[in-house]
PDB file of C-alpha atoms in Angstrom:
ATOM      1  CA  MET A   1       0.000   0.000   0.000  1.00 40.00           C
ATOM      2  CA  ALA A   2       1.281   3.431  -0.915  1.00 44.00           C
ATOM      3  CA  THR A   3       1.777   5.683   2.101  1.00 45.00           C
ATOM      4  CA  THR A   4       2.320   9.420   2.411  1.00 53.00           C
ATOM      5  CA  GLY A   5       3.261  11.915   5.102  1.00 65.00           C
ATOM      6  CA  LEU A   6      -0.302  13.266   4.929  1.00 75.00           C
ATOM      7  CA  PRO A   7      -3.164  12.723   7.409  1.00 83.00           C
ATOM      8  CA  ARG A   8      -4.204   9.121   7.886  1.00 86.00           C
ATOM      9  CA  SER A   9      -7.539   9.571   6.121  1.00 87.00           C
ATOM     10  CA  THR A  10      -5.747  11.060   3.104  1.00 89.00           C
ATOM     11  CA  GLN A  11      -3.201   8.250   3.131  1.00 90.00           C
ATOM     12  CA  VAL A  12      -5.987   5.683   2.854  1.00 93.00           C
ATOM     13  CA  ASP A  13      -7.676   7.676   0.082  1.00 94.00           C
ATOM     14  CA  VAL A  14      -4.447   7.993  -1.913  1.00 95.00           C
ATOM     15  CA  ALA A  15      -3.707   4.289  -1.476  1.00 94.00           C
ATOM     16  CA  ARG A  16      -7.151   3.269  -2.740  1.00 95.00           C
ATOM     17  CA  VAL A  17      -6.966   5.556  -5.764  1.00 97.00           C
ATOM     18  CA  THR A  18      -3.413   4.443  -6.572  1.00 96.00           C
ATOM     19  CA  GLU A  19      -4.414   0.776  -6.440  1.00 95.00           C
ATOM     20  CA  SER A  20      -7.442   1.506  -8.614  1.00 96.00           C
ATOM     21  CA  LEU A  21      -5.263   3.231 -11.204  1.00 96.00           C
ATOM     22  CA  GLU A  22      -2.935   0.231 -11.256  1.00 95.00           C
ATOM     23  CA  MET A  23      -5.898  -1.914 -12.346  1.00 94.00           C
ATOM     24  CA  ILE A  24      -7.135   0.276 -15.184  1.00 95.00           C
ATOM     25  CA  THR A  25      -4.033   2.123 -16.422  1.00 95.00           C
ATOM     26  CA  PRO A  26      -2.255  -0.691 -18.351  1.00 94.00           C
ATOM     27  CA  LEU A  27      -2.392  -0.104 -22.100  1.00 93.00           C
ATOM     28  CA  TRP A  28      -5.645  -1.199 -23.824  1.00 94.00           C
ATOM     29  CA  ASN A  29      -7.429  -2.091 -20.561  1.00 96.00           C
ATOM     30  CA  VAL A  30      -9.897   0.752 -21.055  1.00 96.00           C
ATOM     31  CA  TRP A  31     -10.647  -0.377 -24.612  1.00 95.00           C
ATOM     32  CA  VAL A  32     -11.375  -3.893 -23.391  1.00 96.00           C
ATOM     33  CA  LEU A  33     -13.607  -2.713 -20.544  1.00 96.00           C
ATOM     34  CA  MET A  34     -15.578  -0.392 -22.797  1.00 95.00           C
ATOM     35  CA  THR A  35     -15.989  -3.143 -25.362  1.00 95.00           C
ATOM     36  CA  LEU A  36     -17.646  -5.267 -22.677  1.00 96.00           C
ATOM     37  CA  SER A  37     -19.746  -2.414 -21.277  1.00 94.00           C
ATOM     38  CA  ALA A  38     -22.869  -2.934 -23.417  1.00 90.00           C
ATOM     39  CA  GLN A  39     -23.332  -6.677 -22.942  1.00 92.00           C
ATOM     40  CA  PRO A  40     -21.401  -9.915 -22.356  1.00 94.00           C
ATOM     41  CA  LEU A  41     -19.589 -11.096 -25.472  1.00 95.00           C
ATOM     42  CA  ARG A  42     -17.959 -14.278 -26.639  1.00 94.00           C
ATOM     43  CA  TYR A  43     -14.248 -14.130 -27.374  1.00 94.00           C
ATOM     44  CA  ALA A  44     -14.977 -14.419 -31.101  1.00 94.00           C
ATOM     45  CA  GLU A  45     -17.151 -11.279 -30.773  1.00 95.00           C
ATOM     46  CA  ILE A  46     -14.556  -9.311 -28.819  1.00 96.00           C
ATOM     47  CA  LYS A  47     -11.702 -10.073 -31.187  1.00 94.00           C
ATOM     48  CA  PRO A  48     -13.059  -8.226 -34.272  1.00 94.00           C
ATOM     49  CA  ARG A  49     -13.865  -5.160 -32.162  1.00 94.00           C
ATOM     50  CA  LEU A  50     -10.243  -4.939 -30.996  1.00 94.00           C
ATOM     51  CA  PRO A  51      -8.478  -6.267 -34.107  1.00 93.00           C
ATOM     52  CA  TRP A  52      -5.080  -4.785 -33.239  1.00 93.00           C
ATOM     53  CA  LEU A  53      -4.814  -6.982 -30.126  1.00 93.00           C
ATOM     54  CA  ASN A  54      -3.501 -10.450 -30.891  1.00 93.00           C
ATOM     55  CA  ASP A  55      -4.530 -13.491 -28.870  1.00 92.00           C
ATOM     56  CA  GLY A  56      -1.341 -13.312 -26.818  1.00 93.00           C
ATOM     57  CA  THR A  57      -2.354  -9.850 -25.602  1.00 94.00           C
ATOM     58  CA  LEU A  58      -6.144 -10.063 -25.425  1.00 95.00           C
ATOM     59  CA  HIS A  59      -6.369 -13.360 -23.528  1.00 94.00           C
ATOM     60  CA  PRO A  60      -4.083 -12.241 -20.669  1.00 95.00           C
ATOM     61  CA  LYS A  61      -5.863  -8.899 -20.428  1.00 95.00           C
ATOM     62  CA  LEU A  62      -9.241 -10.568 -20.041  1.00 96.00           C
ATOM     63  CA  ARG A  63      -7.790 -12.879 -17.408  1.00 95.00           C
ATOM     64  CA  ARG A  64      -6.160 -10.031 -15.447  1.00 96.00           C
ATOM     65  CA  LEU A  65      -9.285  -7.888 -15.578  1.00 97.00           C
ATOM     66  CA  ALA A  66     -11.194 -10.885 -14.239  1.00 96.00           C
ATOM     67  CA  ASP A  67      -8.612 -11.347 -11.485  1.00 95.00           C
ATOM     68  CA  ALA A  68      -9.031  -7.663 -10.618  1.00 95.00           C
ATOM     69  CA  GLY A  69     -12.787  -8.135 -10.254  1.00 95.00           C
ATOM     70  CA  LEU A  70     -13.687  -5.847 -13.177  1.00 97.00           C
ATOM     71  CA  ALA A  71     -14.624  -8.530 -15.706  1.00 97.00           C
ATOM     72  CA  GLU A  72     -16.017 -12.025 -15.393  1.00 96.00           C
ATOM     73  CA  ARG A  73     -15.873 -15.183 -17.476  1.00 93.00           C
ATOM     74  CA  THR A  74     -19.162 -17.074 -17.596  1.00 93.00           C
ATOM     75  CA  GLU A  75     -19.629 -20.552 -19.033  1.00 87.00           C
ATOM     76  CA  VAL A  76     -23.136 -20.345 -20.483  1.00 82.00           C
ATOM     77  CA  ALA A  77     -23.020 -23.869 -21.909  1.00 80.00           C
ATOM     78  CA  ARG A  78     -20.389 -26.361 -22.897  1.00 79.00           C
ATOM     79  CA  GLY A  79     -18.126 -24.585 -25.350  1.00 77.00           C
ATOM     80  CA  HIS A  80     -20.066 -21.319 -24.933  1.00 85.00           C
ATOM     81  CA  VAL A  81     -18.163 -18.827 -22.767  1.00 90.00           C
ATOM     82  CA  THR A  82     -18.876 -15.113 -22.482  1.00 95.00           C
ATOM     83  CA  TYR A  83     -16.956 -12.206 -20.995  1.00 96.00           C
ATOM     84  CA  GLY A  84     -18.729  -9.281 -19.376  1.00 96.00           C
ATOM     85  CA  LEU A  85     -18.343  -6.648 -16.701  1.00 97.00           C
ATOM     86  CA  THR A  86     -18.893  -7.408 -13.043  1.00 97.00           C
ATOM     87  CA  ALA A  87     -20.998  -5.005 -10.997  1.00 96.00           C
ATOM     88  CA  ARG A  88     -17.714  -3.405  -9.943  1.00 96.00           C
ATOM     89  CA  GLY A  89     -16.662  -2.994 -13.559  1.00 96.00           C
ATOM     90  CA  ALA A  90     -20.044  -1.556 -14.522  1.00 96.00           C
ATOM     91  CA  ASP A  91     -19.750   1.004 -11.702  1.00 96.00           C
ATOM     92  CA  LEU A  92     -16.458   2.129 -13.241  1.00 97.00           C
ATOM     93  CA  MET A  93     -18.067   3.249 -16.513  1.00 96.00           C
ATOM     94  CA  PRO A  94     -19.419   6.609 -15.191  1.00 96.00           C
ATOM     95  CA  VAL A  95     -15.961   7.283 -13.753  1.00 97.00           C
ATOM     96  CA  LEU A  96     -14.450   6.730 -17.193  1.00 97.00           C
ATOM     97  CA  THR A  97     -16.818   9.310 -18.669  1.00 96.00           C
ATOM     98  CA  VAL A  98     -15.412  11.873 -16.221  1.00 96.00           C
ATOM     99  CA  ILE A  99     -11.835  11.000 -17.218  1.00 97.00           C
ATOM    100  CA  ALA A 100     -12.750  11.136 -20.917  1.00 95.00           C
ATOM    101  CA  ALA A 101     -14.229  14.609 -20.492  1.00 95.00           C
ATOM    102  CA  TRP A 102     -11.066  15.835 -18.749  1.00 96.00           C
ATOM    103  CA  GLY A 103      -8.903  14.442 -21.545  1.00 93.00           C
ATOM    104  CA  GLU A 104     -11.061  15.988 -24.260  1.00 92.00           C
ATOM    105  CA  THR A 105     -10.827  19.390 -22.576  1.00 92.00           C
ATOM    106  CA  HIS A 106      -7.258  19.447 -21.324  1.00 92.00           C
ATOM    107  CA  LEU A 107      -5.123  17.152 -23.477  1.00 90.00           C
ATOM    108  CA  GLU A 108      -3.546  18.502 -26.620  1.00 86.00           C
ATOM    109  CA  LYS A 109      -4.959  16.958 -29.780  1.00 83.00           C
ATOM    110  CA  PRO A 110      -2.410  14.928 -31.783  1.00 77.00           C
ATOM    111  CA  LEU A 111      -1.240  15.746 -35.285  1.00 79.00           C
ATOM    112  CA  VAL A 112      -2.133  13.426 -38.155  1.00 80.00           C
ATOM    113  CA  LYS A 113      -1.411  13.588 -41.860  1.00 83.00           C
ATOM    114  CA  ASN A 114      -4.258  14.780 -44.066  1.00 83.00           C
ATOM    115  CA  LYS A 115      -4.586  12.119 -46.750  1.00 84.00           C
ATOM    116  CA  ASP A 116      -5.686  14.722 -49.303  1.00 83.00           C
ATOM    117  CA  THR A 117      -3.108  17.465 -48.723  1.00 87.00           C
ATOM    118  CA  GLY A 118      -0.309  15.432 -47.130  1.00 83.00           C
ATOM    119  CA  LYS A 119       0.019  18.087 -44.407  1.00 86.00           C
ATOM    120  CA  LEU A 120      -0.029  17.486 -40.682  1.00 86.00           C
ATOM    121  CA  GLU A 121      -3.260  18.698 -39.123  1.00 83.00           C
ATOM    122  CA  ARG A 122      -4.516  18.619 -35.558  1.00 80.00           C
ATOM    123  CA  LEU A 123      -7.452  16.326 -34.843  1.00 77.00           C
ATOM    124  CA  THR A 124     -10.563  18.167 -33.758  1.00 79.00           C
ATOM    125  CA  THR A 125     -11.727  15.348 -31.506  1.00 79.00           C
ATOM    126  CA  VAL A 126     -10.372  12.085 -30.124  1.00 82.00           C
ATOM    127  CA  ALA A 127     -12.134   8.807 -29.322  1.00 87.00           C
ATOM    128  CA  PRO A 128     -13.255   8.684 -25.662  1.00 91.00           C
ATOM    129  CA  ALA A 129     -11.229   5.551 -24.911  1.00 92.00           C
ATOM    130  CA  GLN A 130      -8.093   7.229 -26.269  1.00 91.00           C
ATOM    131  CA  ASN A 131      -8.688  10.324 -24.127  1.00 93.00           C
ATOM    132  CA  ILE A 132      -9.093   8.096 -21.077  1.00 95.00           C
ATOM    133  CA  GLU A 133      -5.913   6.120 -21.720  1.00 94.00           C
ATOM    134  CA  ASP A 134      -3.879   9.268 -22.383  1.00 93.00           C
ATOM    135  CA  ALA A 135      -5.200  10.913 -19.222  1.00 95.00           C
ATOM    136  CA  LEU A 136      -4.420   7.810 -17.178  1.00 96.00           C
ATOM    137  CA  ALA A 137      -0.891   7.768 -18.576  1.00 94.00           C
ATOM    138  CA  LEU A 138      -0.336  11.147 -16.895  1.00 95.00           C
ATOM    139  CA  ILE A 139      -1.609  10.232 -13.436  1.00 96.00           C
ATOM    140  CA  GLY A 140      -1.004   6.476 -13.449  1.00 94.00           C
ATOM    141  CA  PRO A 141       2.780   6.304 -12.912  1.00 93.00           C
ATOM    142  CA  ARG A 142       4.012   5.457  -9.451  1.00 90.00           C
ATOM    143  CA  HIS A 143       3.944   8.387  -6.982  1.00 94.00           C
ATOM    144  CA  ALA A 144       2.142  10.703  -9.429  1.00 96.00           C
ATOM    145  CA  THR A 145      -1.100  10.651  -7.456  1.00 96.00           C
ATOM    146  CA  SER A 146       0.542  11.047  -4.045  1.00 96.00           C
ATOM    147  CA  ILE A 147       2.542  14.046  -5.319  1.00 97.00           C
ATOM    148  CA  LEU A 148      -0.493  15.704  -6.878  1.00 97.00           C
ATOM    149  CA  TRP A 149      -2.557  15.133  -3.731  1.00 96.00           C
ATOM    150  CA  ALA A 150       0.228  16.496  -1.523  1.00 96.00           C
ATOM    151  CA  LEU A 151       0.417  19.662  -3.623  1.00 96.00           C
ATOM    152  CA  LYS A 152      -3.360  20.010  -3.528  1.00 96.00           C
ATOM    153  CA  ALA A 153      -3.360  19.643   0.255  1.00 93.00           C
ATOM    154  CA  ARG A 154      -0.303  21.754   1.073  1.00 93.00           C
ATOM    155  CA  GLY A 155      -0.082  24.233  -1.785  1.00 94.00           C
ATOM    156  CA  ALA A 156       3.317  25.382  -3.067  1.00 95.00           C
ATOM    157  CA  SER A 157       6.000  23.134  -1.581  1.00 95.00           C
ATOM    158  CA  SER A 158       9.743  22.713  -1.810  1.00 95.00           C
ATOM    159  CA  ALA A 159      11.144  19.440  -3.076  1.00 95.00           C
ATOM    160  CA  LYS A 160      12.155  18.527   0.487  1.00 95.00           C
ATOM    161  CA  ALA A 161       8.670  19.177   1.870  1.00 94.00           C
ATOM    162  CA  LEU A 162       7.071  17.385  -1.066  1.00 94.00           C
ATOM    163  CA  SER A 163       9.335  14.372  -0.609  1.00 94.00           C
ATOM    164  CA  ALA A 164       8.425  14.151   3.089  1.00 94.00           C
ATOM    165  CA  ALA A 165       4.709  14.457   2.353  1.00 93.00           C
ATOM    166  CA  ALA A 166       4.334  12.308  -0.754  1.00 93.00           C
ATOM    167  CA  MET A 167       7.307   9.914  -0.670  1.00 93.00           C
ATOM    168  CA  PRO A 168       8.267   9.256   2.962  1.00 91.00           C
ATOM    169  CA  GLY A 169      10.962   6.648   3.294  1.00 89.00           C
ATOM    170  CA  TYR A 170      12.598   7.637  -0.009  1.00 93.00           C
ATOM    171  CA  ARG A 171      15.718   9.729  -0.452  1.00 95.00           C
ATOM    172  CA  LEU A 172      15.170  13.355  -1.391  1.00 95.00           C
ATOM    173  CA  SER A 173      16.842  12.770  -4.763  1.00 95.00           C
ATOM    174  CA  ASN A 174      14.071  10.311  -5.697  1.00 95.00           C
ATOM    175  CA  VAL A 175      11.379  12.988  -5.760  1.00 95.00           C
ATOM    176  CA  TYR A 176      12.988  15.097  -8.494  1.00 96.00           C
ATOM    177  CA  PRO A 177      12.406  12.814 -11.510  1.00 96.00           C
ATOM    178  CA  GLN A 178       8.839  12.154 -10.347  1.00 95.00           C
ATOM    179  CA  VAL A 179       7.851  15.795  -9.937  1.00 96.00           C
ATOM    180  CA  ASP A 180       9.850  16.961 -12.970  1.00 95.00           C
ATOM    181  CA  ARG A 181       7.867  14.525 -15.113  1.00 96.00           C
ATOM    182  CA  LEU A 182       4.657  16.111 -13.837  1.00 96.00           C
ATOM    183  CA  VAL A 183       6.120  19.525 -14.677  1.00 96.00           C
ATOM    184  CA  SER A 184       6.872  18.319 -18.208  1.00 94.00           C
ATOM    185  CA  ASP A 185       3.327  16.978 -18.480  1.00 94.00           C
ATOM    186  CA  GLY A 186       1.883  20.362 -17.521  1.00 95.00           C
ATOM    187  CA  LEU A 187       0.220  19.287 -14.260  1.00 97.00           C
ATOM    188  CA  VAL A 188       2.769  20.964 -11.977  1.00 97.00           C
ATOM    189  CA  ARG A 189       4.785  24.172 -12.312  1.00 96.00           C
ATOM    190  CA  LYS A 190       8.071  25.111 -10.701  1.00 96.00           C
ATOM    191  CA  ASP A 191       8.413  28.620  -9.322  1.00 92.00           C
ATOM    192  CA  GLY A 192      11.920  29.120  -8.038  1.00 91.00           C
ATOM    193  CA  ARG A 193      12.439  26.280  -5.576  1.00 91.00           C
ATOM    194  CA  ALA A 194       8.752  25.610  -5.020  1.00 96.00           C
ATOM    195  CA  TYR A 195       6.359  23.349  -6.897  1.00 97.00           C
ATOM    196  CA  GLU A 196       2.626  23.911  -7.233  1.00 97.00           C
ATOM    197  CA  LEU A 197      -0.294  22.613  -9.276  1.00 97.00           C
ATOM    198  CA  THR A 198      -1.044  24.281 -12.578  1.00 96.00           C
ATOM    199  CA  ALA A 199      -4.617  25.149 -13.578  1.00 95.00           C
ATOM    200  CA  THR A 200      -4.657  21.877 -15.528  1.00 95.00           C
ATOM    201  CA  GLY A 201      -3.526  19.985 -12.438  1.00 96.00           C
ATOM    202  CA  GLN A 202      -6.216  21.681 -10.352  1.00 96.00           C
ATOM    203  CA  ALA A 203      -8.743  20.687 -13.022  1.00 96.00           C
ATOM    204  CA  LEU A 204      -8.099  17.025 -12.160  1.00 97.00           C
ATOM    205  CA  ALA A 205     -10.480  17.548  -9.228  1.00 96.00           C
ATOM    206  CA  PRO A 206     -13.490  15.807 -10.846  1.00 96.00           C
ATOM    207  CA  VAL A 207     -11.274  12.918 -11.973  1.00 97.00           C
ATOM    208  CA  TYR A 208      -9.862  12.302  -8.510  1.00 97.00           C
ATOM    209  CA  ARG A 209     -13.249  12.817  -6.843  1.00 96.00           C
ATOM    210  CA  ALA A 210     -14.780  10.177  -9.111  1.00 97.00           C
ATOM    211  CA  LEU A 211     -11.876   7.753  -8.640  1.00 97.00           C
ATOM    212  CA  SER A 212     -11.984   8.214  -4.865  1.00 96.00           C
ATOM    213  CA  ALA A 213     -15.709   7.489  -4.722  1.00 96.00           C
ATOM    214  CA  TRP A 214     -15.372   4.386  -6.886  1.00 97.00           C
ATOM    215  CA  ALA A 215     -12.298   3.119  -5.036  1.00 96.00           C
ATOM    216  CA  SER A 216     -14.106   3.336  -1.699  1.00 94.00           C
ATOM    217  CA  GLY A 217     -17.300   1.750  -3.021  1.00 94.00           C
ATOM    218  CA  ARG A 218     -19.380   4.913  -2.678  1.00 92.00           C
ATOM    219  CA  PRO A 219     -21.846   6.172  -5.306  1.00 91.00           C
ATOM    220  CA  LEU A 220     -20.550   8.747  -7.748  1.00 90.00           C
ATOM    221  CA  ALA A 221     -23.205  11.162  -6.464  1.00 89.00           C
ATOM    222  CA  ASP A 222     -21.156  11.444  -3.254  1.00 87.00           C
ATOM    223  CA  ALA A 223     -18.019  12.520  -5.111  1.00 88.00           C
ATOM    224  CA  ALA A 224     -18.679  16.272  -4.843  1.00 88.00           C
ATOM    225  CA  ALA A 225     -18.268  16.058  -1.068  1.00 88.00           C
ATOM    226  CA  HIS A 226     -14.607  15.000  -1.317  1.00 93.00           C
ATOM    227  CA  PRO A 227     -12.700  16.768   1.503  1.00 92.00           C
ATOM    228  CA  LEU A 228      -9.686  17.644  -0.659  1.00 93.00           C
ATOM    229  CA  TRP A 229     -10.786  17.799  -4.298  1.00 95.00           C
ATOM    230  CA  GLY A 230     -14.288  19.215  -3.796  1.00 86.00           C
ATOM    231  CA  PRO A 231     -16.259  21.289  -4.452  1.00 75.00           C
ATOM    232  CA  ALA A 232     -15.708  21.651  -8.156  1.00 51.00           C
ATOM    233  CA  PRO A 233     -13.685  24.724  -9.209  1.00 51.00           C
ATOM    234  CA  ALA A 234     -14.996  27.011 -11.917  1.00 53.00           C
ATOM    235  CA  PRO A 235     -14.044  25.574 -15.319  1.00 53.00           C
ATOM    236  CA  ALA A 236     -11.070  27.247 -16.961  1.00 51.00           C
ATOM    237  CA  ALA A 237     -11.464  28.673 -20.444  1.00 49.00           C
ATOM    238  CA  LYS A 238     -10.099  26.303 -23.045  1.00 47.00           C
ATOM    239  CA  GLN A 239      -7.357  27.705 -25.225  1.00 44.00           C
ATOM    240  CA  ALA A 240      -7.069  26.910 -28.909  1.00 39.00           C
ATOM    241  CA  THR A 241      -3.996  24.732 -28.410  1.00 39.00           C
ATOM    242  CA  SER A 242      -4.069  24.223 -24.658  1.00 42.00           C
ATOM    243  CA  GLY A 243      -3.322  21.190 -22.610  1.00 47.00           C
ATOM    244  CA  PRO A 244      -0.335  19.216 -21.426  1.00 48.00           C
ATOM    245  CA  TRP A 245       1.790  17.221 -23.796  1.00 44.00           C
ATOM    246  CA  LEU A 246       1.968  13.601 -22.812  1.00 45.00           C
ATOM    247  CA  THR A 247       5.662  13.080 -22.148  1.00 42.00           C
ATOM    248  CA  THR A 248       5.384  10.282 -19.623  1.00 43.00           C
ATOM    249  CA  GLN A 249       4.068   7.282 -21.477  1.00 42.00           C
ATOM    250  CA  PRO A 250       3.003   8.062 -25.055  1.00 46.00           C
ATOM    251  CA  ARG A 251       0.017   5.965 -26.040  1.00 55.00           C
ATOM    252  CA  ILE A 252      -0.308   4.624 -29.568  1.00 58.00           C
ATOM    253  CA  PRO A 253      -3.816   5.338 -30.855  1.00 61.00           C
ATOM    254  CA  ALA A 254      -5.707   2.228 -31.846  1.00 65.00           C
ATOM    255  CA  PRO A 255      -6.296   1.599 -35.533  1.00 62.00           C
ATOM    256  CA  ALA A 256      -9.639   2.808 -36.796  1.00 60.00           C
ATOM    257  CA  ALA A 257     -12.333   0.186 -36.422  1.00 54.00           C
ATOM    258  CA  PRO A 258     -15.822   0.331 -37.900  1.00 49.00           C
ATOM    259  CA  ALA A 259     -18.837   0.565 -35.633  1.00 50.00           C
ATOM    260  CA  PRO A 260     -20.850  -2.645 -35.275  1.00 49.00           C
ATOM    261  CA  ALA A 261     -23.060  -3.364 -38.257  1.00 46.00           C
ATOM    262  CA  SER A 262     -26.184  -2.829 -36.162  1.00 45.00           C
ATOM    263  CA  ALA A 263     -25.117   0.629 -35.020  1.00 39.00           C
ATOM    264  CA  PRO A 264     -26.911   3.555 -36.677  1.00 35.00           C
ATOM    265  CA  PRO A 265     -24.884   5.834 -38.985  1.00 34.00           C
ATOM    266  CA  ALA A 266     -25.422   8.786 -36.630  1.00 32.00           C
ATOM    267  CA  LEU A 267     -22.900   7.313 -34.194  1.00 28.00           C
ATOM    268  CA  SER A 268     -20.041   8.425 -36.422  1.00 30.00           C
ATOM    269  CA  ALA A 269     -20.813  12.021 -35.531  1.00 30.00           C
ATOM    270  CA  GLN A 270     -21.359  11.567 -31.797  1.00 34.00           C
ATOM    271  CA  PRO A 271     -19.583  14.028 -29.488  1.00 37.00           C
ATOM    272  CA  ALA A 272     -17.234  12.752 -26.829  1.00 41.00           C
ATOM    273  CA  ALA A 273     -18.840  11.412 -23.666  1.00 42.00           C
ATOM    274  CA  THR A 274     -19.616  13.929 -20.953  1.00 41.00           C
ATOM    275  CA  PRO A 275     -19.628  13.407 -17.176  1.00 40.00           C
ATOM    276  CA  GLY A 276     -22.695  11.619 -15.887  1.00 40.00           C
ATOM    277  CA  THR A 277     -23.619   9.982 -19.180  1.00 40.00           C
ATOM    278  CA  ALA A 278     -23.508   6.261 -19.874  1.00 42.00           C
ATOM    279  CA  TRP A 279     -21.575   4.622 -22.660  1.00 45.00           C
ATOM    280  CA  LYS A 280     -23.855   3.693 -25.533  1.00 48.00           C
ATOM    281  CA  GLY A 281     -23.285   1.154 -28.265  1.00 41.00           C
ATOM    282  CA  GLY A 282     -20.699   2.474 -30.677  1.00 43.00           C
ATOM    283  CA  ASP A 283     -19.241   5.108 -28.310  1.00 48.00           C
ATOM    284  CA  LEU A 284     -15.953   3.240 -28.225  1.00 45.00           C
ATOM    285  CA  PHE A 285     -15.410   3.864 -31.921  1.00 40.00           C
ATOM    286  CA  SER A 286     -17.568   6.962 -32.264  1.00 38.00           C
ATOM    287  CA  HIS A 287     -14.796   8.970 -33.901  1.00 36.00           C
ATOM    288  CA  GLN A 288     -12.539   8.108 -36.797  1.00 34.00           C
ATOM    289  CA  ILE A 289      -9.095   7.730 -35.311  1.00 31.00           C
ATOM    290  CA  PRO A 290      -5.793   7.373 -37.129  1.00 32.00           C
ATOM    291  CA  VAL A 291      -4.172   4.102 -38.030  1.00 31.00           C
ATOM    292  CA  ARG A 292      -1.189   3.581 -35.768  1.00 32.00           C
ATOM    293  CA  PRO A 293       1.422   4.757 -35.470  1.00 28.00           C
ATOM    294  CA  ILE A 294       0.979   8.524 -35.715  1.00 31.00           C
ATOM    295  CA  ALA A 295       4.064  10.117 -37.233  1.00 32.00           C
ATOM    296  CA  LEU A 296       5.742  12.255 -34.596  1.00 31.00           C
ATOM    297  CA  PRO A 297       8.828  14.484 -34.697  1.00 32.00           C
ATOM    298  CA  GLN A 298      11.924  12.418 -34.097  1.00 33.00           C
ATOM    299  CA  ALA A 299      13.942  15.148 -32.406  1.00 33.00           C
ATOM    300  CA  GLY A 300      11.739  16.133 -29.502  1.00 33.00           C
ATOM    301  CA  GLY A 301       8.758  18.392 -29.849  1.00 31.00           C
ATOM    302  CA  PRO A 302       5.283  18.052 -28.403  1.00 33.00           C
ATOM    303  CA  ARG A 303       3.742  14.630 -28.052  1.00 35.00           C
ATOM    304  CA  ARG A 304       0.366  13.488 -26.908  1.00 45.00           C
TER     305      ARG A 304
END
C-alpha cells in the first residue's frame, strides 16, 4: 500500500486511488472494458472489435481484468463462454466518462497527416477511450497521485517538503524525476524552488473525486463532497492549443475500427462522452481515429 506523510484519512484515500489506477491504467485495458460495457460477449465477438490486439495480448488482459474483479468469465453452456463486466466494472463506466471529459478538454490533440493534402493537421476530436488512456498515462505512474494530492493539500511546496509528504521513506533525490515529469506533463509548475499545481492539475479535481468514490465503493453522487478535491472549481477557459503534452508514457492510438453493423450511422458524428452519461453502443469507436502509429517528430517536440 502506498503511504504518504499526509493525514491518515488522506493516506488511505491515496492508497485506494493508486491501487485503482494500477488496475485500469495498463495499455488497452480501457478499450477492453468499454468493449464489454454494453453486454457480455464471446471471445470471437470481442476479437473483431479490438483487431489490433492479438490473442497473446487479449487473452491475458481478459484474465487479469477478471482477477481484478472488473470482468467475469461465464460458461453459459459447454463450449459457450462469455466475458462481461462485473458489478464493480459496470460502476467504473461513469468514472471513465469523467476521465474522458477531462482528456477531451485538457489534453492537446495529436497531429495526423491529411490524406488529401499530405500536411499534418490537428485532430478536432479524439475517441473517448483514447482520451481516457492518455489521461491515465499522466496520473497512473508510481507516486504521481501522491505528489499531486500532496500539492493540492499543502499548496506550493519545496522538493524537500514534497518528498516528506508524498514519498516518505525515499531519499530526497528520488522525488525530483517524479515531480519533474509532472512539470513536463503540464500538471505541476516550478516557481523558483517551489512546486505547485497548474490550472490543468487543479482541473483534475473531478477525476480524482470520481476515482476516490469508486475506489471506496461509494456512489458517484457522493463525489462532490470530497474533503480535498471538492467542491468543483470554476471551469477554466479552453485555449485553442491548450493542454499538457503527454511526455510520460506516449500511447499509440488504436487503428480505426468500424462501428458494429447494427449501429446507426449517426454514431459516427457523436460528441465525446460527458460526465454523468452512460456509454452507448458504438461510443468506443464513435470517432474516426488514425491508423497507428501517428508520425511524430523524431527530435523532440510536443507529443500526446
